Short mmCIF file of N, CA, C and O in Angstrom, two decimals:
data_model
loop_
_atom_site.label_atom_id
_atom_site.label_comp_id
_atom_site.label_asym_id
_atom_site.label_seq_id
_atom_site.Cartn_x
_atom_site.Cartn_y
_atom_site.Cartn_z
N MET A 1 1.03 -1.28 -0.25
CA MET A 1 0.08 -0.33 0.05
C MET A 1 0.90 1.32 0.08
O MET A 1 1.87 1.31 0.96
N ASN A 2 0.80 2.11 -0.56
CA ASN A 2 1.00 3.36 -1.06
C ASN A 2 1.02 3.95 0.04
O ASN A 2 -0.54 4.85 0.03
N ARG A 3 1.37 5.17 0.42
CA ARG A 3 1.07 5.75 1.79
C ARG A 3 1.39 7.00 1.03
O ARG A 3 2.01 7.86 0.39
N LYS A 4 0.35 8.13 1.12
CA LYS A 4 0.18 9.85 0.65
C LYS A 4 0.63 10.76 1.49
O LYS A 4 1.18 11.97 0.79
N THR A 5 1.15 10.23 3.10
CA THR A 5 1.65 11.41 3.40
C THR A 5 2.97 10.20 3.85
O THR A 5 2.95 8.99 4.11
N ARG A 6 4.32 11.76 4.36
CA ARG A 6 5.53 10.74 4.85
C ARG A 6 5.60 11.55 5.96
O ARG A 6 5.33 12.68 6.38
N LYS A 7 6.15 11.06 7.38
CA LYS A 7 6.82 11.61 8.89
C LYS A 7 8.15 11.98 8.42
O LYS A 7 8.86 11.37 8.61
N LEU A 8 8.06 13.59 8.85
CA LEU A 8 9.81 13.55 8.84
C LEU A 8 9.56 14.11 10.91
O LEU A 8 8.97 14.86 11.29
N THR A 9 10.76 13.67 11.50
CA THR A 9 10.68 14.67 13.20
C THR A 9 11.74 15.36 13.51
O THR A 9 13.37 14.68 12.17
N CYS A 10 11.69 16.56 13.61
CA CYS A 10 12.77 17.75 13.74
C CYS A 10 14.13 16.66 14.81
O CYS A 10 13.20 16.34 15.74
N ILE A 11 15.38 16.59 14.62
CA ILE A 11 16.36 16.94 15.32
C ILE A 11 16.69 17.33 16.36
O ILE A 11 17.15 16.91 17.42
N VAL A 12 16.44 18.64 16.76
CA VAL A 12 16.20 19.78 17.31
C VAL A 12 15.32 19.35 17.88
O VAL A 12 15.58 19.39 19.90
N THR A 13 14.45 20.13 17.73
CA THR A 13 13.03 19.75 18.89
C THR A 13 12.16 18.37 19.07
O THR A 13 11.36 18.12 20.52
N GLY A 14 12.20 17.11 18.02
CA GLY A 14 11.84 16.32 18.27
C GLY A 14 10.10 15.98 18.01
O GLY A 14 9.02 15.04 17.49
N ARG A 15 9.35 17.31 17.43
CA ARG A 15 8.33 17.83 16.75
C ARG A 15 8.17 16.83 15.54
O ARG A 15 9.29 17.26 14.92
N SER A 16 6.98 16.38 14.93
CA SER A 16 6.71 15.71 13.98
C SER A 16 6.12 16.36 12.64
O SER A 16 5.23 17.32 13.16
N LEU A 17 6.26 16.66 11.14
CA LEU A 17 5.85 17.32 10.43
C LEU A 17 5.43 16.32 9.70
O LEU A 17 6.23 15.16 8.75
N VAL A 18 4.22 16.27 9.15
CA VAL A 18 3.47 14.97 8.32
C VAL A 18 3.54 15.57 7.35
O VAL A 18 3.15 16.97 6.72
N LEU A 19 4.24 15.69 5.82
CA LEU A 19 4.83 15.91 4.51
C LEU A 19 3.53 14.54 3.13
O LEU A 19 3.35 14.45 2.97
N SER A 20 3.26 15.78 2.82
CA SER A 20 2.03 15.31 1.37
C SER A 20 3.60 14.53 0.30
O SER A 20 4.75 15.10 1.12
N LYS A 21 3.07 13.38 0.04
CA LYS A 21 4.64 13.00 -0.68
C LYS A 21 4.76 13.89 -2.02
O LYS A 21 6.12 13.63 -1.83
N ASP A 22 4.53 14.60 -2.69
CA ASP A 22 5.14 15.45 -3.53
C ASP A 22 5.96 16.18 -2.66
O ASP A 22 6.97 16.57 -2.80
N TYR A 23 5.54 17.18 -1.01
CA TYR A 23 6.26 17.96 -0.90
C TYR A 23 8.19 17.41 -0.26
O TYR A 23 8.56 17.51 -0.44
N TYR A 24 7.19 16.29 0.27
CA TYR A 24 8.47 15.18 0.70
C TYR A 24 9.66 14.77 -0.30
O TYR A 24 10.40 14.96 -0.17
N GLN A 25 9.46 14.23 -1.84
CA GLN A 25 9.70 14.10 -2.98
C GLN A 25 10.52 15.06 -3.03
O GLN A 25 12.27 15.47 -3.08
N SER A 26 9.87 16.29 -2.85
CA SER A 26 10.90 17.60 -3.71
C SER A 26 12.40 18.28 -2.27
O SER A 26 12.87 17.85 -2.54
N LYS A 27 11.80 17.87 -0.99
CA LYS A 27 12.53 18.07 0.17
C LYS A 27 13.46 16.83 -0.11
O LYS A 27 15.07 17.24 0.10
N LEU A 28 13.17 15.40 -0.55
CA LEU A 28 14.32 14.05 -0.97
C LEU A 28 15.10 14.71 -1.74
O LEU A 28 16.62 14.82 -1.85
N ASP A 29 14.44 15.19 -2.79
CA ASP A 29 15.30 15.27 -3.75
C ASP A 29 16.31 16.86 -4.04
O ASP A 29 17.83 16.93 -4.40
N LYS A 30 15.89 17.87 -3.13
CA LYS A 30 17.18 18.47 -2.42
C LYS A 30 17.87 18.58 -2.16
O LYS A 30 19.07 19.23 -2.05
N ILE A 31 17.73 17.03 -1.00
CA ILE A 31 19.32 16.83 -1.01
C ILE A 31 20.05 15.85 -1.32
O ILE A 31 21.44 15.53 -0.86
N GLY A 32 19.58 15.24 -2.61
CA GLY A 32 20.26 14.41 -3.17
C GLY A 32 19.80 12.85 -3.17
O GLY A 32 20.15 11.88 -3.76
N GLY A 33 18.14 12.33 -2.49
CA GLY A 33 17.37 11.35 -3.09
C GLY A 33 18.01 10.08 -1.81
O GLY A 33 17.00 9.26 -1.44
N ASP A 34 18.50 10.81 -0.53
CA ASP A 34 18.79 9.94 0.34
C ASP A 34 18.13 10.02 1.52
O ASP A 34 18.02 11.50 1.97
N GLU A 35 17.12 8.98 2.10
CA GLU A 35 16.09 9.15 2.67
C GLU A 35 17.15 9.42 4.05
O GLU A 35 16.15 10.24 5.23
N ASP A 36 18.01 8.51 4.29
CA ASP A 36 18.96 8.95 6.25
C ASP A 36 18.86 10.20 5.97
O ASP A 36 19.61 10.53 7.40
N VAL A 37 19.72 10.77 5.15
CA VAL A 37 20.51 11.98 5.68
C VAL A 37 19.34 12.83 5.57
O VAL A 37 19.32 14.19 6.56
N LEU A 38 18.80 12.84 4.91
CA LEU A 38 16.97 13.54 4.99
C LEU A 38 16.68 13.79 6.38
O LEU A 38 16.15 14.90 7.41
N HIS A 39 16.53 12.46 7.26
CA HIS A 39 15.96 12.17 8.49
C HIS A 39 16.70 12.40 9.65
O HIS A 39 16.64 12.87 10.31
N SER A 40 18.05 12.31 8.80
CA SER A 40 18.89 12.24 10.24
C SER A 40 19.45 14.16 10.18
O SER A 40 19.84 14.24 11.16
N THR A 41 19.14 14.97 9.19
CA THR A 41 19.40 16.23 9.19
C THR A 41 18.26 17.43 9.33
O THR A 41 17.68 18.58 9.59
N TYR A 42 16.72 17.27 9.38
CA TYR A 42 16.30 17.53 8.60
C TYR A 42 15.71 18.33 10.66
O TYR A 42 16.08 17.95 11.63
N ILE A 43 15.14 19.76 10.52
CA ILE A 43 15.51 20.89 11.32
C ILE A 43 14.12 21.81 11.13
O ILE A 43 14.01 22.50 9.71
N CYS A 44 13.14 21.49 12.11
CA CYS A 44 11.67 22.10 11.64
C CYS A 44 12.32 24.03 11.77
O CYS A 44 12.91 24.23 12.08
N LYS A 45 11.28 24.54 11.43
CA LYS A 45 11.34 26.00 11.15
C LYS A 45 11.59 27.03 12.10
O LYS A 45 12.76 27.61 12.14
N GLU A 46 10.49 26.22 13.42
CA GLU A 46 11.26 27.36 14.41
C GLU A 46 13.18 27.43 15.19
O GLU A 46 12.96 28.38 15.31
N ALA A 47 12.98 26.42 15.10
CA ALA A 47 14.50 25.74 15.40
C ALA A 47 15.44 26.04 14.60
O ALA A 47 16.48 26.73 15.28
N LYS A 48 15.03 26.33 12.81
CA LYS A 48 16.57 26.34 12.20
C LYS A 48 16.56 27.73 11.95
O LYS A 48 17.12 28.67 12.24
N ASP A 49 14.98 29.02 12.85
CA ASP A 49 14.81 30.54 12.41
C ASP A 49 16.11 31.06 13.81
O ASP A 49 16.76 32.42 13.53
N LEU A 50 16.10 29.81 14.65
CA LEU A 50 16.76 30.45 16.32
C LEU A 50 18.00 29.82 15.83
O LEU A 50 19.32 30.94 15.88
N ILE A 51 18.25 28.76 15.23
CA ILE A 51 20.04 28.60 14.72
C ILE A 51 20.79 29.85 14.08
O ILE A 51 21.71 29.63 13.94
N LYS A 52 19.57 30.20 13.37
CA LYS A 52 20.13 31.26 12.65
C LYS A 52 21.04 32.30 13.14
O LYS A 52 21.34 32.91 12.53
N LYS A 53 19.45 32.55 13.76
CA LYS A 53 20.17 33.58 14.59
C LYS A 53 21.10 33.67 15.28
O LYS A 53 21.85 34.42 16.21
N GLY A 54 22.11 32.87 15.78
CA GLY A 54 23.28 32.29 16.47
C GLY A 54 23.10 31.56 18.02
O GLY A 54 23.81 31.36 18.60
N TYR A 55 21.66 31.14 17.95
CA TYR A 55 21.61 30.52 19.54
C TYR A 55 22.02 28.93 18.94
O TYR A 55 22.29 27.89 18.00
N ASP A 56 22.43 28.39 20.11
CA ASP A 56 23.52 27.02 19.93
C ASP A 56 21.71 25.59 20.29
O ASP A 56 20.85 26.70 20.14
N VAL A 57 22.03 24.42 20.02
CA VAL A 57 21.45 23.47 20.20
C VAL A 57 20.42 24.17 21.48
O VAL A 57 19.41 23.50 21.60
N ASP A 58 21.38 23.50 22.88
CA ASP A 58 19.97 23.52 24.05
C ASP A 58 19.91 24.71 23.95
O ASP A 58 18.80 25.00 24.91
N LYS A 59 20.09 25.98 23.77
CA LYS A 59 19.34 26.92 24.03
C LYS A 59 17.99 27.43 23.18
O LYS A 59 17.60 28.18 23.38
N THR A 60 18.24 26.60 22.32
CA THR A 60 16.96 26.52 20.69
C THR A 60 15.85 25.43 21.51
O THR A 60 15.46 26.13 22.10
N ARG A 61 16.71 24.73 22.12
CA ARG A 61 15.60 23.83 22.88
C ARG A 61 14.86 24.77 24.09
O ARG A 61 13.98 24.00 24.35
N ASP A 62 15.77 25.77 25.11
CA ASP A 62 15.44 25.92 25.89
C ASP A 62 14.60 27.00 25.76
O ASP A 62 13.05 26.83 26.39
N LEU A 63 14.43 27.67 24.24
CA LEU A 63 14.07 29.21 24.48
C LEU A 63 12.34 28.17 23.69
O LEU A 63 11.58 28.80 24.06
N LEU A 64 11.87 27.28 23.43
CA LEU A 64 10.96 26.75 22.32
C LEU A 64 10.09 25.74 23.54
O LEU A 64 10.13 25.00 23.43
N GLY A 65 10.86 25.78 24.54
CA GLY A 65 10.79 25.18 25.92
C GLY A 65 10.23 23.30 25.37
O GLY A 65 9.32 22.22 25.56
N ILE A 66 11.80 22.97 25.19
CA ILE A 66 11.44 21.08 24.80
C ILE A 66 12.09 20.43 25.97
O ILE A 66 13.02 20.93 26.18
N ASP A 67 11.52 19.04 26.11
CA ASP A 67 11.85 18.33 26.65
C ASP A 67 12.80 17.42 26.58
O ASP A 67 12.59 17.32 25.04
N VAL A 68 13.88 17.58 26.63
CA VAL A 68 15.03 16.85 26.22
C VAL A 68 15.92 15.39 27.12
O VAL A 68 16.78 14.48 26.07
N THR A 69 14.73 14.97 27.09
CA THR A 69 14.98 13.47 28.02
C THR A 69 14.97 12.33 27.00
O THR A 69 15.65 11.96 26.48
N ASP A 70 13.71 12.62 25.65
CA ASP A 70 14.03 11.84 24.70
C ASP A 70 15.09 12.12 23.21
O ASP A 70 15.32 11.48 22.45
N LEU A 71 15.77 13.25 23.27
CA LEU A 71 16.37 13.85 22.64
C LEU A 71 18.10 13.29 21.96
O LEU A 71 18.40 13.17 23.46
N GLY A 72 18.55 13.26 21.41
CA GLY A 72 19.91 12.84 21.22
C GLY A 72 20.77 13.78 20.85
O GLY A 72 20.10 15.32 20.90
N GLU A 73 22.04 13.78 20.64
CA GLU A 73 23.06 14.87 20.26
C GLU A 73 22.81 15.30 19.18
O GLU A 73 22.74 14.36 18.24
N VAL A 74 22.41 16.68 18.87
CA VAL A 74 22.90 17.42 17.15
C VAL A 74 24.45 17.29 16.46
O VAL A 74 25.12 18.05 17.70
N ASP A 75 24.40 17.12 15.61
CA ASP A 75 26.18 17.03 15.39
C ASP A 75 25.98 19.05 14.30
O ASP A 75 25.07 19.32 14.07
N ASN A 76 27.43 19.00 15.33
CA ASN A 76 27.57 20.25 14.95
C ASN A 76 27.46 20.38 13.76
O ASN A 76 27.60 21.55 13.22
N SER A 77 28.03 19.89 12.83
CA SER A 77 28.13 19.70 11.15
C SER A 77 26.60 20.27 10.56
O SER A 77 26.61 20.87 9.40
N VAL A 78 25.53 20.02 10.99
CA VAL A 78 24.06 20.17 10.51
C VAL A 78 24.44 21.80 10.96
O VAL A 78 23.67 22.36 10.21
N VAL A 79 24.52 21.94 12.31
CA VAL A 79 24.05 23.10 13.17
C VAL A 79 24.69 24.36 12.46
O VAL A 79 24.23 25.06 11.62
N GLU A 80 26.10 23.78 11.55
CA GLU A 80 26.82 25.10 10.78
C GLU A 80 26.90 24.86 9.90
O GLU A 80 27.01 25.87 8.78
N ALA A 81 25.68 24.25 9.11
CA ALA A 81 25.58 24.03 7.66
C ALA A 81 24.39 24.76 7.91
O ALA A 81 24.12 25.43 6.83
N VAL A 82 23.15 24.98 8.99
CA VAL A 82 21.87 25.64 8.50
C VAL A 82 22.08 26.97 8.76
O VAL A 82 22.24 28.36 8.63
N GLN A 83 23.64 27.86 10.24
CA GLN A 83 24.22 28.87 9.92
C GLN A 83 24.69 29.54 8.58
O GLN A 83 24.26 30.48 8.59
N ASN A 84 25.80 28.74 7.91
CA ASN A 84 26.28 29.33 6.74
C ASN A 84 25.29 29.27 5.40
O ASN A 84 25.56 30.12 4.66
N GLU A 85 23.60 28.17 5.59
CA GLU A 85 23.24 28.37 4.45
C GLU A 85 22.55 30.14 4.71
O GLU A 85 21.48 30.80 3.65
N SER A 86 22.03 30.56 6.09
CA SER A 86 21.21 31.62 6.18
C SER A 86 21.98 33.11 5.31
O SER A 86 23.17 33.34 5.06
N ARG A 87 21.18 33.71 5.08
CA ARG A 87 21.88 35.39 3.69
C ARG A 87 21.77 36.44 5.26
O ARG A 87 22.86 36.86 4.97
N ILE A 88 21.54 36.13 6.43
CA ILE A 88 21.19 37.24 7.69
C ILE A 88 22.73 36.84 8.35
O ILE A 88 22.68 35.36 9.35
N ARG A 89 23.37 37.35 8.45
CA ARG A 89 24.60 37.05 9.71
C ARG A 89 23.95 38.33 10.64
O ARG A 89 24.19 38.94 11.02
N TYR A 90 23.96 36.93 12.03
CA TYR A 90 23.58 37.61 13.09
C TYR A 90 24.81 37.72 13.93
O TYR A 90 25.54 37.15 14.55
N ARG A 91 24.93 39.14 14.81
CA ARG A 91 26.46 39.16 15.68
C ARG A 91 25.94 39.64 17.17
O ARG A 91 24.88 39.94 17.73
N ASN A 92 27.54 38.66 18.40
CA ASN A 92 26.46 39.53 19.69
C ASN A 92 25.14 39.05 19.95
O ASN A 92 24.86 40.14 20.10
N ILE A 93 24.82 37.94 20.39
CA ILE A 93 23.51 37.62 21.19
C ILE A 93 23.63 37.55 22.50
O ILE A 93 24.58 36.85 23.32
N PRO A 94 23.37 38.67 23.30
CA PRO A 94 21.96 39.42 22.97
C PRO A 94 22.59 40.96 22.73
O PRO A 94 23.23 41.27 22.77
N ARG A 95 21.45 41.17 22.01
CA ARG A 95 21.48 42.19 21.02
C ARG A 95 20.88 43.77 22.02
O ARG A 95 21.65 44.90 21.77
N PHE A 96 19.78 43.34 22.63
CA PHE A 96 19.52 44.07 23.63
C PHE A 96 20.45 44.97 24.70
O PHE A 96 20.89 43.94 25.50
N ASN A 97 20.30 46.30 24.80
CA ASN A 97 21.11 46.52 25.70
C ASN A 97 20.33 47.60 26.41
O ASN A 97 20.43 48.58 25.91
N ILE A 98 20.07 47.70 28.18
CA ILE A 98 19.13 48.44 28.48
C ILE A 98 20.16 49.85 28.69
O ILE A 98 18.89 51.26 28.17
N ASN A 99 21.62 49.95 29.20
CA ASN A 99 21.49 51.12 28.68
C ASN A 99 21.69 51.90 27.96
O ASN A 99 22.00 53.47 27.59
N ASN A 100 20.95 51.48 26.00
CA ASN A 100 20.82 52.45 25.13
C ASN A 100 19.37 52.80 25.34
O ASN A 100 19.72 54.13 24.23
N TYR A 101 18.77 52.72 26.07
CA TYR A 101 17.57 52.69 26.16
C TYR A 101 16.81 54.09 27.25
O TYR A 101 16.22 54.46 27.30
N THR A 102 17.52 53.34 28.46
CA THR A 102 17.58 54.60 29.70
C THR A 102 18.47 55.82 30.32
O THR A 102 19.65 55.21 29.16
N SER A 103 18.40 56.39 30.98
CA SER A 103 18.98 57.17 31.08
C SER A 103 19.50 57.39 32.45
O SER A 103 18.76 57.10 33.42
N ALA A 104 20.20 57.42 33.11
CA ALA A 104 21.07 57.75 35.19
C ALA A 104 19.82 58.59 35.51
O ALA A 104 19.96 58.67 36.19
N LYS A 105 19.55 59.49 34.66
CA LYS A 105 19.32 61.11 35.25
C LYS A 105 17.59 60.75 35.88
O LYS A 105 16.88 59.89 34.97
N THR A 106 17.18 61.33 36.72
CA THR A 106 15.52 61.22 36.91
C THR A 106 15.01 62.24 36.83
O THR A 106 15.16 63.72 36.67
N ASP A 107 13.74 62.52 36.08
CA ASP A 107 13.24 63.57 35.90
C ASP A 107 13.12 64.58 37.16
O ASP A 107 12.46 63.54 38.25
N PRO A 108 13.07 66.02 37.29
CA PRO A 108 12.88 65.88 39.61
C PRO A 108 11.94 66.29 39.88
O PRO A 108 11.46 66.08 40.79
N ASP A 109 10.28 65.78 38.73
CA ASP A 109 9.68 65.86 39.48
C ASP A 109 8.99 64.32 40.10
O ASP A 109 8.47 63.83 40.86
N VAL A 110 9.23 63.60 39.25
CA VAL A 110 10.07 62.04 39.69
C VAL A 110 11.12 62.28 40.77
O VAL A 110 10.65 60.93 41.78
N LEU A 111 12.22 62.38 41.22
CA LEU A 111 12.55 62.08 42.05
C LEU A 111 11.86 63.32 43.23
O LEU A 111 12.55 62.89 44.48
N LYS A 112 11.05 63.60 43.24
CA LYS A 112 10.23 64.84 44.66
C LYS A 112 9.27 63.91 45.04
O LYS A 112 9.85 63.44 46.17
N PHE A 113 8.73 63.26 44.09
CA PHE A 113 7.93 62.15 44.44
C PHE A 113 8.50 60.82 44.86
O PHE A 113 8.29 60.28 45.82
N LEU A 114 9.71 60.08 44.66
CA LEU A 114 10.53 59.50 45.64
C LEU A 114 10.45 59.35 46.58
O LEU A 114 11.19 58.81 47.35
N LYS A 115 11.44 60.88 47.03
CA LYS A 115 11.89 60.91 47.62
C LYS A 115 10.36 60.90 49.02
O LYS A 115 10.81 60.69 50.13
N LYS A 116 9.59 62.09 48.54
CA LYS A 116 8.04 61.42 48.89
C LYS A 116 8.17 59.87 49.47
O LYS A 116 7.55 60.17 51.05
N VAL A 117 8.11 59.53 49.13
CA VAL A 117 6.94 58.44 49.21
C VAL A 117 8.54 57.23 50.09
O VAL A 117 7.94 56.82 50.75
N LEU A 118 9.29 57.37 49.75
CA LEU A 118 10.46 57.18 50.69
C LEU A 118 10.98 57.52 51.53
O LEU A 118 11.87 57.37 53.00
N ASN A 119 10.25 58.64 52.61
CA ASN A 119 10.76 59.74 52.96
C ASN A 119 12.47 59.63 53.34
O ASN A 119 12.75 59.52 54.68
N ARG A 120 12.89 60.17 52.47
CA ARG A 120 14.14 60.51 52.43
C ARG A 120 13.62 62.22 52.69
O ARG A 120 13.80 63.21 51.64
#
């Protein structure tokens, strides 16, 4: 019996994706036709986006809330391939610096209010 759908499991998150036969075939053609390679290197979109931003596998799993008890190690060459295929290069995570958005000076009215509330 021929199946109309195929299933891929993400090596980072363990989430399964059910694909139509045609889409599965297009994914298979993209990597050269080797099903073992496809199954051992498939990474879902959510995980791939985070890896492209520079997060490692452990941080990606943590950010996505993944239970790692049933998941194995991910080969670094797969992670590097995802990072290298990205057209956007991200640097220095985290990029948010609180000091760029706040000021050390306090408004005089706020200072008066704080002194009043804190009884100073």
